[in-house]
Amino acid sequence: AWHVTRQLKMTFFVILVSCLFGSFVFAEEKDKINVHLVAHTHDDVGWLKTVDEYYYGADKNIQDAAVQYILDTVMDELGKNKDRKFIYVEMAFFIRWWNEQTDDLKEKVKQFVKNGQLEFINGGWCMNDEASTHYNAIIDQMTVGLTFIENTFGKEARPTIGWHIDPFGHSAVQASLFSQMGFDGFFFGRIDYADKHLRLNTSTMEMIWRGSQSLKEASDIFTGVLYNGYGAPKGFCFDAKCGDPPIQDDPNLFDYNVDSRVDSFIKAVNDQAKHYSTNNIMMTMGADFNYGNAVMWFKNLDKLIHYVNENGSVNVMYSTPSIYLEYVHRANSTYNIKTDDFFPYADDPWNFWTGYFTSRPGLKGYIRRCNNHLQACKQLEAIHNGFPDNKPSSMLLKLAMGVAQHHDAVSGTEKQHVANDYAKRLHIGEVECRDVMSTALNNLAVKKDAKAMDLKFCEYLNISVCPHSETGNFNLVVYNSLAREWNWYLRFPVKSPKISVLGTDGKMLPVQIFCVSNATMNVRRNMSDAKYEAVVNFADSPIPPLGYSVFTARSTTRSSRANMSYPKPLKNRMPKDDVTISNEYYQVVFDGKSGQIKTIKNVMTDIQTVVNQQFYWYNSSTGKNINSSQASGAYIFRPNSSNVYPVNSYGSNAKIINVYQNDMVSEVHQFFTSWLTQVVRLYKRIPAIEMEYTVGPIPIKDKHGKEIISRFDTDLSSDSVWYTDANGREMQKRKRNYRPTWKYNNTAPVAGNYYPVNSRIFIRDENKKTQFTVLNDRSQG
């Protein structure tokens, strides 16, 4: 069935190419190996330098890379020979370059696209990460890039290939999304070293990837693993950054090398071809920020194609991934179906790229929050029927979010000044989206005969800072971006515990007052002196779906309806009795001696589970051992042993310093050490337990690098199986020390069992019919 449906799809595609882009200028040789040379550059949208620095070529002392010159010289070279082809991926760079060009050059580029010399591959704003990204952020960044391509070059130029040559592992949801976008193929460069070794030996470097368990065959996409990562064959990199010899073809000169270069190339072709199932192979001719001087590449590729074809052993041509895929489909081969994913990625037995699942958690959290804001901004923009070109729009935040999905952005693997640049762009986009939301909400208010509002936003609620709520008297506007009613809780800082909040009907809403924790005060430093947080219960005044409500907060002469609960200090000693907090759904018991969670009971089902949660740290490897010189870092998680250490030095692992028992919210404040505290909360009517921990600064004076973990131990029997989400969508089954498609070599028992968790992870005891789930507010490992 796959052959039929895909063949029909690809046949239509070939007709489209023939009609709109002109016929291919080469013929397939069925009795020879057809070598598809793909001229390309991989341009990181930020990494060692910012996206601006990479475009202009600034700070060459950091890295010699300038995208503007790549595109300048590539277009010059395409114009010299109609057989030449080039692919380009990152629209964040291409649009900058495009906007600087003359109308004459733009017409030439459109002609390159029309005749198939320039082909857009992937087509998103960036080449997004696949572990730390949320699915709707992936869709948004692809939408921005693909919209530009279609609006500028027409539907005929729409990419049909996913091209993720550099991300550090690959998600089943990514494959499913590409299939749903109408892509015909997906190619990438990085898979686990053991997986690749097996695939090379069994000629299974290409497969059908069924990325969705629910969509099944509808999510199938042809998937290929590139032979050389994404670089050129050894000895055939013709970039200014490389030291490989050029094709020297003047027989009158002493350094004539055509024969030896042709022989070397044919050997490389035969070595690669034996690992693939058809007589077509794809050779990537390029690498990071290559083609800054495209003359060097194209002049030598012209010669290489000419002399190798003159030899006659193989058939070499300029090509693209889409052309290659068409030739592969003509071979009508049969492929294995893959249903799992490509996580985690390791490039040798001791180097597992699982560190970036958690690197820069602050930036990961901010990107997730901006994603939420962008969805609300787009909704209100649509409700308003858009804005004129000279007015605020969601576009700045879309572009900033597009850059932030790059595989060296949300992954946390960029340099610090680059991380700062990403955050700055996000903030600028957020500010403009606030104008969009303010205008839209005010227009909605006017339609209801209400007065226009001077709306301000609380952007630091995560550290209990909001100057607008700290004034005492204010109106509170709450927008609900969900398609259902929202009736949960809202927390905001106040300077006085004497405050009341009135609903839309003028009735007083339930409010409780809590002290801002010492940990939060330490984080926010002098940004605010508000000592309290007001918690408002919206059960009696729910926010309508895709709607908003206005509430009135006023200072009062007495404390709010539910009086403030003052914490009772435990004088730095362990309480003797267990501590219990509960709501309609859960009962959480804390051990009186250790201060740790002891049991969790589901009140609705009467199921009680032993749960112990503690914080530990792994000692980071410095790389100075006989197995590998790789240290643990932003990319690679490499503890020097499987041992974990408690975050404190005294016997017990936690101290309960404050307990609040109230009608609306119950809290237990845990003190683990001076640099790690946690608040465990239960809200009335909410079927979840909230755990908010504050970590840092992590001490390093002892010269030990520390990888901090939160560990849950339960009495559930999961048979070494657990489940993690893929990009916030479908769940993936995991099993300890196991890989579904090859025999796992357990050289890294800790790092090799870490997987990306974008929104949730759970274990399940089938006998007890009990599941324990952790939901996270940002991507982690």
PDB file of N, CA and C in Angstrom, residues 347-385:
ATOM      1  N   ASP A 347      27.426   9.626  20.187  1.00  0.00           N
ATOM      2  CA  ASP A 347      28.372   9.491  19.082  1.00  0.00           C
ATOM      3  C   ASP A 347      29.534   8.550  19.408  1.00  0.00           C
ATOM      4  N   ASP A 348      29.586   8.058  20.649  1.00  0.00           N
ATOM      5  CA  ASP A 348      30.479   6.961  21.005  1.00  0.00           C
ATOM      6  C   ASP A 348      29.972   6.371  22.321  1.00  0.00           C
ATOM      7  N   PRO A 349      30.565   5.294  22.807  1.00  0.00           N
ATOM      8  CA  PRO A 349      29.974   4.615  23.970  1.00  0.00           C
ATOM      9  C   PRO A 349      29.876   5.449  25.243  1.00  0.00           C
ATOM     10  N   TRP A 350      30.629   6.535  25.347  1.00  0.00           N
ATOM     11  CA  TRP A 350      30.632   7.302  26.594  1.00  0.00           C
ATOM     12  C   TRP A 350      30.080   8.720  26.434  1.00  0.00           C
ATOM     13  N   ASN A 351      29.658   9.071  25.244  1.00  0.00           N
ATOM     14  CA  ASN A 351      29.199  10.432  24.989  1.00  0.00           C
ATOM     15  C   ASN A 351      27.728  10.436  24.567  1.00  0.00           C
ATOM     16  N   PHE A 352      26.850  10.538  25.548  1.00  0.00           N
ATOM     17  CA  PHE A 352      25.411  10.605  25.272  1.00  0.00           C
ATOM     18  C   PHE A 352      24.955  12.063  25.318  1.00  0.00           C
ATOM     19  N   TRP A 353      24.360  12.494  24.226  1.00  0.00           N
ATOM     20  CA  TRP A 353      23.926  13.892  24.097  1.00  0.00           C
ATOM     21  C   TRP A 353      22.569  14.064  24.778  1.00  0.00           C
ATOM     22  N   THR A 354      22.586  13.937  26.096  1.00  0.00           N
ATOM     23  CA  THR A 354      21.360  14.077  26.882  1.00  0.00           C
ATOM     24  C   THR A 354      21.430  15.262  27.842  1.00  0.00           C
ATOM     25  N   GLY A 355      22.550  15.957  27.855  1.00  0.00           N
ATOM     26  CA  GLY A 355      22.663  17.123  28.726  1.00  0.00           C
ATOM     27  C   GLY A 355      21.792  18.272  28.277  1.00  0.00           C
ATOM     28  N   TYR A 356      21.663  18.431  26.959  1.00  0.00           N
ATOM     29  CA  TYR A 356      20.917  19.592  26.443  1.00  0.00           C
ATOM     30  C   TYR A 356      19.420  19.469  26.681  1.00  0.00           C
ATOM     31  N   PHE A 357      18.950  18.295  27.094  1.00  0.00           N
ATOM     32  CA  PHE A 357      17.533  18.175  27.445  1.00  0.00           C
ATOM     33  C   PHE A 357      17.168  19.150  28.572  1.00  0.00           C
ATOM     34  N   THR A 358      18.169  19.520  29.406  1.00  0.00           N
ATOM     35  CA  THR A 358      17.918  20.351  30.581  1.00  0.00           C
ATOM     36  C   THR A 358      18.732  21.636  30.597  1.00  0.00           C
ATOM     37  N   SER A 359      19.753  21.770  29.749  1.00  0.00           N
ATOM     38  CA  SER A 359      20.634  22.943  29.781  1.00  0.00           C
ATOM     39  C   SER A 359      19.852  24.249  29.650  1.00  0.00           C
ATOM     40  N   ARG A 360      20.292  25.246  30.396  1.00  0.00           N
ATOM     41  CA  ARG A 360      19.637  26.570  30.439  1.00  0.00           C
ATOM     42  C   ARG A 360      18.139  26.456  30.722  1.00  0.00           C
ATOM     43  N   PRO A 361      17.768  25.902  31.881  1.00  0.00           N
ATOM     44  CA  PRO A 361      16.333  25.742  32.182  1.00  0.00           C
ATOM     45  C   PRO A 361      15.584  27.059  32.260  1.00  0.00           C
ATOM     46  N   GLY A 362      16.268  28.138  32.656  1.00  0.00           N
ATOM     47  CA  GLY A 362      15.607  29.442  32.690  1.00  0.00           C
ATOM     48  C   GLY A 362      15.170  29.876  31.303  1.00  0.00           C
ATOM     49  N   LEU A 363      16.051  29.729  30.316  1.00  0.00           N
ATOM     50  CA  LEU A 363      15.696  30.086  28.944  1.00  0.00           C
ATOM     51  C   LEU A 363      14.618  29.158  28.406  1.00  0.00           C
ATOM     52  N   LYS A 364      14.711  27.877  28.712  1.00  0.00           N
ATOM     53  CA  LYS A 364      13.673  26.941  28.279  1.00  0.00           C
ATOM     54  C   LYS A 364      12.311  27.359  28.831  1.00  0.00           C
ATOM     55  N   GLY A 365      12.284  27.753  30.113  1.00  0.00           N
ATOM     56  CA  GLY A 365      11.032  28.191  30.708  1.00  0.00           C
ATOM     57  C   GLY A 365      10.499  29.457  30.064  1.00  0.00           C
ATOM     58  N   TYR A 366      11.378  30.397  29.745  1.00  0.00           N
ATOM     59  CA  TYR A 366      10.947  31.655  29.128  1.00  0.00           C
ATOM     60  C   TYR A 366      10.404  31.410  27.720  1.00  0.00           C
ATOM     61  N   ILE A 367      11.047  30.523  26.978  1.00  0.00           N
ATOM     62  CA  ILE A 367      10.573  30.203  25.632  1.00  0.00           C
ATOM     63  C   ILE A 367       9.201  29.559  25.694  1.00  0.00           C
ATOM     64  N   ARG A 368       8.984  28.685  26.671  1.00  0.00           N
ATOM     65  CA  ARG A 368       7.666  28.059  26.804  1.00  0.00           C
ATOM     66  C   ARG A 368       6.611  29.114  27.145  1.00  0.00           C
ATOM     67  N   ARG A 369       6.946  30.033  28.034  1.00  0.00           N
ATOM     68  CA  ARG A 369       5.999  31.080  28.403  1.00  0.00           C
ATOM     69  C   ARG A 369       5.689  31.979  27.203  1.00  0.00           C
ATOM     70  N   CYS A 370       6.715  32.296  26.420  1.00  0.00           N
ATOM     71  CA  CYS A 370       6.495  33.120  25.230  1.00  0.00           C
ATOM     72  C   CYS A 370       5.643  32.388  24.207  1.00  0.00           C
ATOM     73  N   ASN A 371       5.784  31.083  24.147  1.00  0.00           N
ATOM     74  CA  ASN A 371       4.931  30.293  23.265  1.00  0.00           C
ATOM     75  C   ASN A 371       3.473  30.437  23.675  1.00  0.00           C
ATOM     76  N   ASN A 372       3.220  30.371  24.979  1.00  0.00           N
ATOM     77  CA  ASN A 372       1.855  30.553  25.475  1.00  0.00           C
ATOM     78  C   ASN A 372       1.318  31.933  25.117  1.00  0.00           C
ATOM     79  N   HIS A 373       2.158  32.951  25.331  1.00  0.00           N
ATOM     80  CA  HIS A 373       1.732  34.318  25.029  1.00  0.00           C
ATOM     81  C   HIS A 373       1.471  34.504  23.535  1.00  0.00           C
ATOM     82  N   LEU A 374       2.302  33.874  22.714  1.00  0.00           N
ATOM     83  CA  LEU A 374       2.122  34.021  21.269  1.00  0.00           C
ATOM     84  C   LEU A 374       0.785  33.437  20.826  1.00  0.00           C
ATOM     85  N   GLN A 375       0.390  32.299  21.381  1.00  0.00           N
ATOM     86  CA  GLN A 375      -0.897  31.714  20.989  1.00  0.00           C
ATOM     87  C   GLN A 375      -2.047  32.647  21.355  1.00  0.00           C
ATOM     88  N   ALA A 376      -1.982  33.246  22.557  1.00  0.00           N
ATOM     89  CA  ALA A 376      -3.026  34.191  22.968  1.00  0.00           C
ATOM     90  C   ALA A 376      -3.012  35.439  22.083  1.00  0.00           C
ATOM     91  N   CYS A 377      -1.815  35.900  21.757  1.00  0.00           N
ATOM     92  CA  CYS A 377      -1.666  37.092  20.905  1.00  0.00           C
ATOM     93  C   CYS A 377      -2.268  36.843  19.520  1.00  0.00           C
ATOM     94  N   LYS A 378      -1.984  35.689  18.939  1.00  0.00           N
ATOM     95  CA  LYS A 378      -2.528  35.359  17.623  1.00  0.00           C
ATOM     96  C   LYS A 378      -4.049  35.268  17.662  1.00  0.00           C
ATOM     97  N   GLN A 379      -4.575  34.714  18.752  1.00  0.00           N
ATOM     98  CA  GLN A 379      -6.035  34.612  18.879  1.00  0.00           C
ATOM     99  C   GLN A 379      -6.686  35.989  18.868  1.00  0.00           C
ATOM    100  N   LEU A 380      -6.183  36.879  19.716  1.00  0.00           N
ATOM    101  CA  LEU A 380      -6.788  38.206  19.810  1.00  0.00           C
ATOM    102  C   LEU A 380      -6.568  39.005  18.534  1.00  0.00           C
ATOM    103  N   GLU A 381      -5.455  38.771  17.878  1.00  0.00           N
ATOM    104  CA  GLU A 381      -5.194  39.417  16.592  1.00  0.00           C
ATOM    105  C   GLU A 381      -6.234  38.965  15.564  1.00  0.00           C
ATOM    106  N   ALA A 382      -6.547  37.673  15.568  1.00  0.00           N
ATOM    107  CA  ALA A 382      -7.550  37.150  14.641  1.00  0.00           C
ATOM    108  C   ALA A 382      -8.943  37.658  14.993  1.00  0.00           C
ATOM    109  N   ILE A 383      -9.263  37.676  16.286  1.00  0.00           N
ATOM    110  CA  ILE A 383     -10.567  38.183  16.730  1.00  0.00           C
ATOM    111  C   ILE A 383     -10.756  39.639  16.302  1.00  0.00           C
ATOM    112  N   HIS A 384      -9.636  40.373  16.282  1.00  0.00           N
ATOM    113  CA  HIS A 384      -9.658  41.784  15.879  1.00  0.00           C
ATOM    114  C   HIS A 384      -9.651  41.939  14.367  1.00  0.00           C
ATOM    115  N   ASN A 385      -9.565  40.831  13.630  1.00  0.00           N
ATOM    116  CA  ASN A 385      -9.455  40.849  12.165  1.00  0.00           C
ATOM    117  C   ASN A 385      -8.167  41.510  11.690  1.00  0.00           C
TER     118      ASN A 385
END
